[in-house]
Short mmCIF file of C-alpha atoms in Angstrom, two decimals:
data_model
loop_
_atom_site.label_atom_id
_atom_site.label_comp_id
_atom_site.label_asym_id
_atom_site.label_seq_id
_atom_site.Cartn_x
_atom_site.Cartn_y
_atom_site.Cartn_z
CA MET G 1 22.08 -1.52 -4.59
CA GLU G 2 20.89 -1.34 -7.68
CA GLN G 3 17.38 1.25 -7.96
CA SER G 4 15.15 -1.58 -9.62
CA VAL G 5 16.14 -3.93 -7.30
CA ALA G 6 13.90 -1.75 -4.79
CA ARG G 7 10.59 -1.40 -7.00
CA PRO G 8 7.63 -3.18 -6.70
CA GLN G 9 7.48 -6.56 -9.19
CA SER G 10 5.07 -6.56 -11.00
CA GLU G 11 5.17 -9.83 -13.06
CA LEU G 12 8.98 -9.77 -15.09
CA ALA G 13 9.56 -12.64 -17.59
CA PRO G 14 11.34 -15.05 -16.06
CA GLY G 15 15.26 -13.54 -18.07
CA GLU G 16 14.00 -10.38 -15.95
CA VAL G 17 14.29 -12.88 -12.53
CA LEU G 18 17.51 -14.53 -13.50
CA LYS G 19 19.18 -10.99 -13.59
CA LEU G 20 17.55 -10.27 -9.80
CA ALA G 21 18.13 -13.19 -8.40
CA GLN G 22 22.15 -12.70 -9.98
CA LEU G 23 22.35 -9.87 -7.87
CA ALA G 24 20.87 -11.95 -4.85
CA PRO G 25 24.82 -13.16 -3.75
CA SER G 26 26.36 -9.51 -4.19
CA ILE G 27 23.76 -7.49 -2.20
CA LEU G 28 24.04 -10.05 0.86
CA ARG G 29 27.38 -9.55 0.98
CA ASN G 30 27.37 -5.78 0.17
CA ILE G 31 25.15 -4.63 3.11
CA PRO G 32 25.64 -5.63 6.62
CA LYS G 33 23.85 -8.20 8.28
CA SER G 34 22.10 -5.44 11.15
CA PHE G 35 21.55 -2.71 11.89
CA SER G 36 23.08 -0.68 14.51
CA SER G 37 20.19 1.18 16.77
CA SER G 38 23.11 2.93 18.66
CA LEU G 39 23.41 6.75 17.21
CA LEU G 40 26.52 6.85 17.70
CA LEU G 41 27.26 3.61 15.46
CA SER G 42 24.90 4.36 12.68
CA LEU G 43 27.68 7.23 12.22
CA PHE G 44 29.94 4.83 11.33
CA SER G 45 28.23 1.95 9.53
CA ALA G 46 25.95 1.61 6.80
CA SER G 47 22.26 3.32 7.41
CA GLU G 48 18.96 1.29 7.05
CA THR G 49 16.74 2.33 5.10
CA PRO G 50 13.32 1.53 4.23
CA GLU G 51 14.50 0.35 0.26
CA ILE G 52 16.33 -2.54 1.62
CA TRP G 53 13.44 -3.90 3.55
CA THR G 54 11.70 -3.78 0.16
CA ALA G 55 14.69 -5.45 -2.47
CA TYR G 56 15.43 -8.12 0.41
CA GLU G 57 10.94 -8.90 -0.53
CA ASN G 58 12.08 -8.34 -3.82
CA LEU G 59 14.89 -10.62 -3.41
CA LEU G 60 13.81 -13.31 -1.67
CA LEU G 61 10.38 -13.81 -4.05
CA ALA G 62 13.22 -13.90 -7.53
CA CYS G 63 15.51 -16.46 -5.39
CA CYS G 64 13.05 -18.74 -5.06
CA ARG G 65 10.89 -18.92 -8.16
CA THR G 66 14.64 -19.24 -9.27
CA GLY G 67 15.70 -22.04 -6.48
CA ASP G 68 18.68 -20.40 -5.00
CA MET G 69 16.82 -21.34 -1.99
CA GLU G 70 20.00 -20.52 -0.02
CA SER G 71 19.73 -16.90 -0.25
CA ALA G 72 15.94 -16.75 -0.32
CA ARG G 73 16.14 -18.39 3.42
CA GLU G 74 19.05 -15.85 4.04
CA PHE G 75 16.86 -12.98 2.88
CA LEU G 76 14.79 -14.65 5.61
CA GLU G 77 16.96 -14.88 7.74
CA ARG G 78 17.56 -10.50 7.74
CA LEU G 79 14.08 -9.89 7.94
CA VAL G 80 13.03 -12.77 11.16
CA LEU G 81 17.00 -10.77 12.64
CA ARG G 82 15.08 -6.88 11.58
CA PHE G 83 11.49 -7.95 12.47
CA GLY G 84 10.99 -10.37 14.99
CA ASN G 85 10.00 -13.44 14.47
CA ASP G 86 5.69 -12.99 14.97
CA ASN G 87 5.60 -10.07 12.26
CA GLU G 88 2.68 -10.30 9.70
CA ARG G 89 4.41 -10.78 6.78
CA VAL G 90 7.71 -12.56 8.51
CA LEU G 91 5.31 -14.87 8.86
CA ALA G 92 3.90 -15.10 5.82
CA PHE G 93 7.49 -15.28 3.82
CA LYS G 94 8.47 -17.63 6.06
CA GLY G 95 5.20 -20.43 4.97
CA LEU G 96 6.34 -19.20 0.69
CA VAL G 97 9.59 -20.38 1.60
CA LYS G 98 9.14 -23.52 3.01
CA GLU G 99 5.64 -23.69 0.27
CA ALA G 100 8.61 -23.18 -2.30
CA ALA G 101 10.77 -25.41 -1.05
CA ALA G 102 7.93 -28.41 -0.84
CA ASP G 103 8.52 -31.35 -3.90
CA ASN G 104 5.20 -33.71 -2.22
CA GLN G 105 1.61 -33.51 -1.37
CA GLY G 106 2.64 -34.35 2.35
CA GLU G 107 3.94 -31.33 2.49
CA LEU G 108 2.26 -28.93 1.36
CA VAL G 109 -0.46 -30.00 3.74
CA GLN G 110 1.17 -29.91 6.58
CA ILE G 111 2.28 -25.93 6.24
CA LEU G 112 -1.61 -25.42 5.21
CA LYS G 113 -1.91 -27.16 8.30
CA GLU G 114 0.42 -24.88 10.07
CA TYR G 115 -1.04 -21.63 8.80
CA GLU G 116 -4.12 -23.00 9.85
CA THR G 117 -2.20 -22.99 12.69
CA ILE G 118 -0.92 -19.73 12.26
CA LEU G 119 -4.55 -18.28 11.46
CA GLY G 120 -6.36 -19.98 14.66
CA PRO G 121 -10.40 -19.09 14.81
CA THR G 122 -10.23 -15.33 15.30
CA THR G 123 -6.80 -13.68 14.32
CA THR G 124 -7.06 -12.16 11.22
CA ASN G 125 -3.25 -12.41 9.89
CA ILE G 126 -4.01 -11.23 6.60
CA PRO G 127 -0.79 -11.60 4.42
CA VAL G 128 -0.67 -15.58 6.42
CA ALA G 129 -4.84 -15.47 5.13
CA LYS G 130 -3.29 -14.70 2.04
CA ARG G 131 -1.20 -17.39 1.74
CA ARG G 132 -2.99 -19.59 2.62
CA VAL G 133 -5.66 -18.26 -0.39
CA ALA G 134 -2.65 -19.41 -2.92
CA LEU G 135 -1.93 -22.79 -1.88
CA LEU G 136 -5.29 -23.50 -1.75
CA ARG G 137 -5.77 -22.20 -5.29
CA SER G 138 -1.93 -24.15 -6.10
CA MET G 139 -2.94 -26.90 -5.06
CA GLY G 140 -6.51 -27.19 -7.06
CA LYS G 141 -8.40 -26.69 -4.42
CA THR G 142 -9.85 -23.82 -5.91
CA SER G 143 -14.02 -23.24 -4.18
CA GLU G 144 -12.10 -23.90 -0.60
CA ALA G 145 -9.82 -20.55 -2.07
CA ILE G 146 -13.43 -18.71 -3.13
CA GLU G 147 -15.06 -19.61 0.19
CA ALA G 148 -11.30 -18.36 2.14
CA LEU G 149 -11.25 -15.47 -0.05
CA ASN G 150 -14.30 -13.98 0.72
CA ASP G 151 -14.17 -14.55 4.57
CA LEU G 152 -10.92 -12.92 5.06
CA LEU G 153 -13.69 -10.21 2.96
CA ASP G 154 -15.56 -10.70 4.83
CA TYR G 155 -13.21 -9.20 7.79
CA SER G 156 -11.23 -7.04 5.52
CA PRO G 157 -13.53 -5.28 3.03
CA THR G 158 -11.08 -2.83 1.51
CA ASP G 159 -8.67 -5.11 0.30
CA ALA G 160 -8.52 -3.54 -2.84
CA GLU G 161 -5.86 -7.12 -3.85
CA SER G 162 -7.80 -9.68 -2.18
CA TRP G 163 -10.65 -8.74 -3.88
CA ALA G 164 -9.31 -8.07 -7.76
CA GLU G 165 -7.49 -11.65 -6.94
CA LEU G 166 -10.95 -13.02 -6.13
CA ALA G 167 -12.44 -11.89 -9.51
CA ASP G 168 -9.25 -13.93 -11.20
CA ILE G 169 -9.95 -17.60 -9.34
CA TYR G 170 -14.29 -15.90 -10.40
CA LEU G 171 -12.83 -15.38 -14.05
CA SER G 172 -10.88 -18.93 -13.91
CA GLN G 173 -14.40 -20.48 -13.41
CA GLY G 174 -15.94 -19.22 -15.99
CA LEU G 175 -17.66 -17.12 -13.55
CA TYR G 176 -18.73 -13.83 -14.99
CA PRO G 177 -21.47 -12.58 -13.59
CA GLN G 178 -19.12 -12.53 -10.09
CA ALA G 179 -15.75 -11.63 -11.88
CA ILE G 180 -17.55 -8.81 -13.08
CA TYR G 181 -19.03 -7.69 -9.77
CA SER G 182 -15.23 -8.27 -7.50
CA LEU G 183 -13.48 -6.38 -10.32
CA GLU G 184 -16.04 -3.51 -9.66
CA GLU G 185 -15.11 -3.42 -6.14
CA VAL G 186 -11.94 -3.08 -6.99
CA LEU G 187 -12.74 0.10 -9.01
CA VAL G 188 -14.53 1.25 -6.21
CA LEU G 189 -11.97 0.76 -4.35
CA THR G 190 -9.48 2.74 -6.52
CA PRO G 191 -11.13 4.33 -9.63
CA ASN G 192 -8.00 5.98 -10.41
CA ALA G 193 -7.38 2.50 -11.76
CA TRP G 194 -7.16 2.33 -15.39
CA ASN G 195 -5.61 -1.29 -15.99
CA ILE G 196 -8.38 -2.54 -14.08
CA HIS G 197 -10.90 -0.02 -16.17
CA ALA G 198 -9.36 -2.24 -18.43
CA ARG G 199 -9.16 -5.77 -16.90
CA LEU G 200 -13.07 -5.36 -16.09
CA GLY G 201 -13.28 -4.33 -20.25
CA GLU G 202 -11.65 -7.38 -21.46
CA VAL G 203 -13.85 -9.27 -18.60
CA LEU G 204 -17.40 -7.82 -20.45
CA TYR G 205 -16.23 -8.79 -23.54
CA MET G 206 -15.42 -12.54 -22.43
CA ALA G 207 -18.80 -12.30 -20.82
CA ALA G 208 -19.97 -11.21 -24.42
CA SER G 209 -18.77 -13.56 -26.10
CA SER G 210 -20.29 -16.63 -23.81
CA SER G 211 -23.51 -15.29 -23.48
CA ASP G 212 -26.45 -14.44 -25.92
CA THR G 213 -29.51 -12.78 -23.62
CA LEU G 214 -27.18 -10.48 -22.23
CA ARG G 215 -24.40 -9.57 -25.02
CA GLN G 216 -25.29 -6.20 -26.02
CA LYS G 217 -25.84 -5.16 -22.42
CA HIS G 218 -22.36 -6.02 -21.74
CA LEU G 219 -20.89 -4.96 -24.53
CA THR G 220 -21.84 -1.35 -24.59
CA GLU G 221 -20.53 -1.43 -20.62
CA SER G 222 -17.41 -2.85 -22.17
CA VAL G 223 -17.45 0.17 -24.72
CA LYS G 224 -17.86 2.77 -22.11
CA ARG G 225 -15.38 0.51 -19.33
CA PHE G 226 -12.05 0.93 -21.98
CA SER G 227 -13.28 4.87 -22.71
CA ARG G 228 -11.98 5.20 -19.36
CA SER G 229 -9.41 3.52 -19.04
CA ILE G 230 -7.38 5.80 -22.15
CA GLU G 231 -9.62 8.76 -20.08
CA LEU G 232 -7.60 8.01 -17.40
CA CYS G 233 -4.31 7.36 -19.06
CA ASP G 234 -3.06 9.26 -22.76
CA ASP G 235 -2.22 6.74 -25.02
CA TYR G 236 -3.15 2.77 -23.34
CA ILE G 237 -2.70 0.25 -26.07
CA ARG G 238 -4.23 -1.91 -24.01
CA GLY G 239 -7.41 0.50 -23.08
CA TYR G 240 -6.48 1.03 -27.49
CA TYR G 241 -6.83 -2.67 -28.00
CA GLY G 242 -10.69 -3.05 -26.42
CA LEU G 243 -11.96 -0.57 -27.52
CA LYS G 244 -11.35 -1.25 -30.96
CA LEU G 245 -12.13 -4.84 -30.18
CA ALA G 246 -15.62 -3.85 -28.30
CA THR G 247 -17.24 -1.46 -31.15
CA GLY G 248 -16.18 -3.28 -34.20
CA LYS G 249 -17.84 -6.26 -32.71
CA LEU G 250 -21.20 -3.62 -31.89
CA LEU G 251 -20.73 -2.06 -35.33
CA LYS G 252 -21.13 -6.11 -36.57
CA ASP G 253 -25.00 -6.58 -34.22
CA PRO G 254 -26.20 -3.20 -33.46
CA PRO G 255 -28.44 -3.42 -30.38
CA LYS G 256 -32.38 -3.81 -31.54
CA VAL G 257 -34.67 -1.31 -30.96
CA SER G 258 -37.04 -3.70 -28.63
CA MET G 259 -34.15 -5.47 -26.33
CA HIS G 260 -33.38 -1.40 -25.60
CA ALA G 261 -37.29 -1.41 -24.18
CA GLU G 262 -37.44 -3.66 -22.39
CA SER G 263 -34.32 -3.52 -20.14
CA GLY G 264 -35.07 0.21 -20.06
CA ASP G 265 -31.26 0.91 -17.66
CA TRP G 266 -29.77 1.09 -19.92
CA ILE G 267 -29.04 2.69 -23.93
CA PRO G 268 -26.77 1.69 -25.97
CA PRO G 269 -24.47 4.06 -28.22
CA ASP G 270 -25.01 5.55 -31.24
CA THR G 271 -23.85 3.57 -34.29
CA THR G 272 -22.06 7.05 -35.43
CA THR G 273 -20.68 7.14 -32.02
CA THR G 274 -19.64 3.69 -31.80
CA GLU G 275 -17.66 4.77 -35.70
CA LYS G 276 -16.15 7.83 -33.67
CA LEU G 277 -15.06 5.84 -31.06
CA ASN G 278 -13.59 2.94 -33.27
CA GLU G 279 -12.30 5.47 -35.97
CA LEU G 280 -10.53 6.87 -32.68
CA ALA G 281 -9.33 3.39 -31.89
CA THR G 282 -7.97 2.47 -35.17
CA LYS G 283 -6.51 6.60 -35.64
CA LYS G 284 -4.65 5.56 -32.25
CA LEU G 285 -2.90 2.53 -32.39
CA ALA G 286 -1.80 2.76 -35.57
CA GLU G 287 0.14 5.59 -34.16
CA ILE G 288 1.95 3.38 -31.76
CA VAL G 289 2.73 1.28 -33.11
CA ARG G 290 3.93 3.66 -36.08
CA ARG G 291 6.14 5.81 -33.57
CA ASN G 292 7.56 2.86 -31.81
CA LEU G 293 8.45 1.05 -34.07
CA ALA G 294 10.54 3.76 -36.37
CA GLY G 295 12.33 4.47 -32.37
CA GLU G 296 11.15 7.41 -31.60
CA PRO G 297 12.93 7.65 -27.09
CA LEU G 298 10.14 8.92 -25.35
CA TRP G 299 7.45 5.25 -26.89
CA GLN G 300 9.40 1.91 -26.25
CA GLY G 301 7.49 1.43 -22.87
CA TYR G 302 5.56 -0.78 -24.81
CA LYS G 303 6.53 -4.58 -24.96
CA PRO G 304 6.92 -5.73 -27.42
CA SER G 305 4.37 -8.11 -27.82
CA GLU G 306 1.52 -5.47 -27.20
CA ILE G 307 3.33 -3.78 -30.37
CA ALA G 308 2.82 -7.62 -32.54
CA ALA G 309 -0.69 -8.04 -31.35
CA ALA G 310 -2.40 -4.28 -31.99
CA ARG G 311 -0.25 -4.87 -35.53
CA GLU G 312 -2.03 -8.05 -36.38
CA LEU G 313 -5.62 -6.57 -35.43
CA LEU G 314 -5.29 -3.34 -37.74
CA GLU G 315 -3.49 -5.70 -40.52
CA LYS G 316 -6.46 -7.99 -40.75
CA ASP G 317 -8.98 -5.05 -39.99
CA SER G 318 -7.47 -3.64 -43.48
CA ALA G 319 -7.32 -6.63 -45.15
CA ASP G 320 -11.38 -7.14 -44.53
CA LEU G 321 -11.76 -3.61 -45.87
CA VAL G 322 -10.47 -4.21 -48.50
CA ARG G 323 -12.57 -7.66 -49.45
CA MET X 1 23.45 22.94 -19.22
CA ALA X 2 23.53 22.54 -15.02
CA TRP X 3 27.24 24.23 -15.84
CA ILE X 4 24.61 27.89 -16.72
CA SER X 5 22.38 27.78 -13.91
CA ARG X 6 25.89 27.46 -11.37
CA SER X 7 27.27 29.91 -12.74
CA ILE X 8 24.14 32.10 -12.61
CA ILE X 9 24.32 31.10 -9.00
CA ILE X 10 27.83 32.31 -8.32
CA ALA X 11 27.26 34.71 -10.17
CA GLY X 12 24.34 35.98 -7.83
CA LEU X 13 26.06 35.12 -4.84
CA LEU X 14 29.13 37.07 -5.75
CA LEU X 15 26.84 39.97 -6.60
CA LEU X 16 25.34 39.67 -3.01
CA ALA X 17 28.06 39.30 -1.16
CA HIS X 18 29.81 42.24 -2.63
CA ALA X 19 26.69 44.47 -1.82
CA CYS X 20 27.37 43.11 1.89
CA TYR X 21 30.21 44.26 2.20
CA SER X 22 29.58 47.51 0.48
CA VAL X 23 27.18 47.57 2.90
CA GLN X 24 29.14 46.93 5.71
CA GLU X 25 31.62 49.42 4.95
CA HIS X 26 29.51 52.27 3.84
CA ALA X 27 28.09 52.08 8.09
CA ALA X 28 31.79 51.88 8.85
CA LEU X 29 32.19 55.44 6.77
CA GLN X 30 29.12 56.86 7.87
CA SER X 31 30.07 56.12 11.52
CA PHE X 32 33.43 57.75 11.02
CA GLN X 33 31.96 61.02 10.24
CA ALA X 34 29.67 60.85 12.59
CA ALA X 35 31.78 60.87 15.01
CA SER X 36 34.42 62.89 13.31
CA SER X 37 31.49 65.45 13.31
CA LEU X 38 31.19 65.18 16.44
CA THR X 39 34.49 66.39 17.43
CA ALA X 40 34.39 68.67 14.70
CA GLY X 41 30.62 70.73 16.50
CA THR X 42 28.75 70.27 13.38
CA PRO X 43 26.23 68.40 14.17
CA LYS X 44 24.52 65.42 10.73
CA SER X 45 21.65 63.74 10.67
CA SER X 46 21.52 61.85 7.54
CA GLY X 47 23.62 59.44 8.41
CA SER X 48 20.72 56.05 8.45
CA LEU X 49 19.75 55.95 4.44
CA LEU X 50 21.85 53.78 1.86
CA PRO X 51 23.15 54.75 -1.27
CA THR X 52 21.23 53.99 -4.45
CA ASP X 53 22.73 52.04 -6.31
CA ILE X 54 23.56 49.50 -2.91
CA VAL X 55 19.91 48.97 -2.66
CA VAL X 56 19.90 47.75 -6.12
CA GLU X 57 22.49 46.01 -6.61
CA THR X 58 20.99 44.29 -3.50
CA ILE X 59 17.47 43.77 -5.10
CA LEU X 60 19.35 42.59 -8.29
CA ALA X 61 21.94 40.15 -7.40
CA THR X 62 18.82 37.88 -5.18
CA VAL X 63 16.87 38.15 -8.34
CA VAL X 64 19.76 36.59 -10.33
CA VAL X 65 19.91 34.22 -8.10
CA CYS X 66 17.00 32.64 -8.14
CA LEU X 67 17.49 32.36 -11.45
CA GLY X 68 19.74 30.45 -10.53
CA LEU X 69 18.06 27.74 -8.93
CA ILE X 70 15.39 28.07 -10.71
CA PHE X 71 17.37 26.88 -14.03
CA ARG X 72 17.85 24.48 -12.19
CA ALA X 73 15.17 22.37 -11.66
CA PRO X 74 14.99 19.70 -12.44
CA ASP X 75 11.88 18.68 -15.22
CA LEU X 76 7.98 19.49 -13.62
CA ARG X 77 6.48 16.70 -13.31
CA PRO X 78 2.77 16.06 -15.12
CA ILE X 79 -0.18 17.61 -13.31
CA GLN X 80 -2.83 16.23 -14.78
CA TRP X 81 -4.04 12.35 -14.94
CA ARG X 82 -4.37 11.19 -18.09
CA VAL X 83 -1.43 12.56 -18.43
CA TRP X 84 1.53 11.34 -16.16
CA ALA X 85 0.34 7.91 -16.38
CA GLY X 86 -0.02 8.30 -20.12
CA ARG X 87 4.02 8.56 -19.82
CA ILE X 88 4.22 5.90 -17.30
CA GLU X 89 3.27 3.60 -19.95
CA ARG X 90 4.71 5.20 -22.71
CA VAL X 91 8.33 6.14 -21.74
CA CYS X 92 10.64 3.23 -20.53
CA GLU X 93 12.20 2.82 -17.60
CA GLY X 94 15.87 4.32 -17.90
CA SER X 95 15.80 6.94 -21.27
CA ARG X 96 15.51 9.99 -21.36
CA GLY X 97 12.60 11.85 -19.86
CA GLU X 98 11.14 9.31 -17.68
CA PRO X 99 9.46 11.07 -14.64
CA GLY X 100 12.03 11.48 -12.84
CA HIS X 101 13.17 10.31 -9.38
CA GLY X 102 11.43 8.30 -7.24
CA PHE X 103 9.91 6.46 -10.79
CA THR X 104 8.30 3.49 -10.18
CA GLY X 105 5.66 2.57 -12.35
CA ASN X 106 2.44 1.96 -12.37
CA PRO X 107 0.94 1.75 -9.03
CA PHE X 108 -1.89 0.15 -9.76
CA ARG X 109 0.19 -2.31 -11.36
CA ILE X 110 0.51 -5.06 -8.31
CA LEU X 111 -4.11 -5.10 -8.94
CA GLU X 112 -2.87 -7.33 -11.69
CA SER X 113 0.71 -8.87 -10.23
CA ARG X 114 -1.12 -9.30 -6.32
CA PRO X 115 2.65 -10.58 -4.48
CA GLY X 116 0.55 -11.24 -1.23
CA PHE X 117 -0.75 -13.94 -3.65
CA VAL X 118 1.28 -15.19 -5.72
CA ASP X 119 1.59 -18.85 -6.68
CA ILE X 120 5.22 -19.64 -5.83
CA ARG X 121 5.63 -23.33 -7.35
CA LYS X 122 3.88 -22.28 -10.27
CA GLN X 123 6.22 -19.55 -10.96
CA ARG X 124 9.34 -22.60 -10.11
CA HIS X 125 7.65 -24.59 -12.67
CA GLU X 126 7.18 -22.25 -15.61
CA PHE X 127 11.35 -20.63 -14.67
CA ALA X 128 12.50 -24.00 -14.68
CA ASP X 129 10.57 -24.37 -18.23
CA TRP X 130 12.43 -22.28 -19.28
CA ALA X 131 16.00 -22.51 -17.73
CA LYS X 132 15.35 -26.02 -19.54
CA SER X 133 14.16 -24.31 -23.07
CA ARG X 134 16.81 -21.88 -22.74
CA GLU X 135 19.56 -24.51 -22.63
CA LEU X 136 18.89 -26.57 -25.68
CA LEU X 137 18.84 -23.95 -27.61
CA VAL X 138 22.32 -22.69 -25.82
CA ARG X 139 23.16 -26.38 -27.09
CA ASP X 140 21.80 -26.13 -30.39
#
């Protein structure tokens, strides 16, 4: 089995999903339908590894996306065969396959009702609760989704994934303070997640552009978050890009002394510090772009779109300087 | 470079086997001598010490085997968080210098893709649109 199948999947581009889904039939053929629990038989037949089940879940998702429902059902059947009908994850996957196959609003409402009967008044089946939130959001009932997610977080407050989803929903509604709060909760749970630090920096930057009163505070905080993300991860293009944007904006309209005095609990950085950070970000971005485009083998992990965006930013910056 | 470390290990193991054989021979010789000296009636007590060359050979063989094993070890992973994280971001999967076996990418990626909350219907639509646009491209 290929290594890539068993890896946790992130947001794949359609082409990659297609490639993954095309592997499905051959994997279904090569791996036996069930594994024997007898010790003697397991000596002769293929052995069961945890990677197989991760791969099945990934392939199930990929097949649902590409519309290969036959393979998706086959994977689901195997998961049911192994883990039983009442397993929490299996229940969630069953719902997922039904959602993918549904083509009208009535069916979706039906699935939603099924979720509610599974959840009942007291059970804490987290995967199914998450599916319910996702379905509500997908159907456009955002306020209900937020409510359900808050209920979920009430009994499972250490679930970083749910907090991240909540932040995303709030952000899609333009509720910046709530989104920032949720992302801070994620950071409390996973303080070393450099991408979440960068994400929070981005959200703060967006919040700074939308409000005038807290503008300076958000910008300062955003610079801090981006700085933390590059502290946690060398050559992090997203962190440097954000740092350059945020410091650039902070340099354009420097904080007034009066604002500093009235809020008290935060101190804007020195202009020299901000300038230094801006210079550093420019230098590092230029280095990353140069090395990536020169084809250095250890610098090819960046997405082409990221590199293009960084290049554009640098070019815009130098054009401003010349002018 | 694998053959270098492998040959070092094989040489070390041969040396070690030779040292063991020497000890065995030495012990056999000693017991034979002791037996013969008993019959001759002149008792000797210096039979327990090994000759220096066998001791040296044993130690040397062990060191050589250890060295070979050390050379064979895979590249060390970075011990600093930011270096390790930076390598994940910077290095393309499957290229040389990849962080080693069991490389799973950024472990915090799932906080942004959130597989538990996946909106499968939206993804299906996106995929269908993509497939359609690709078909158009192929036809042109």
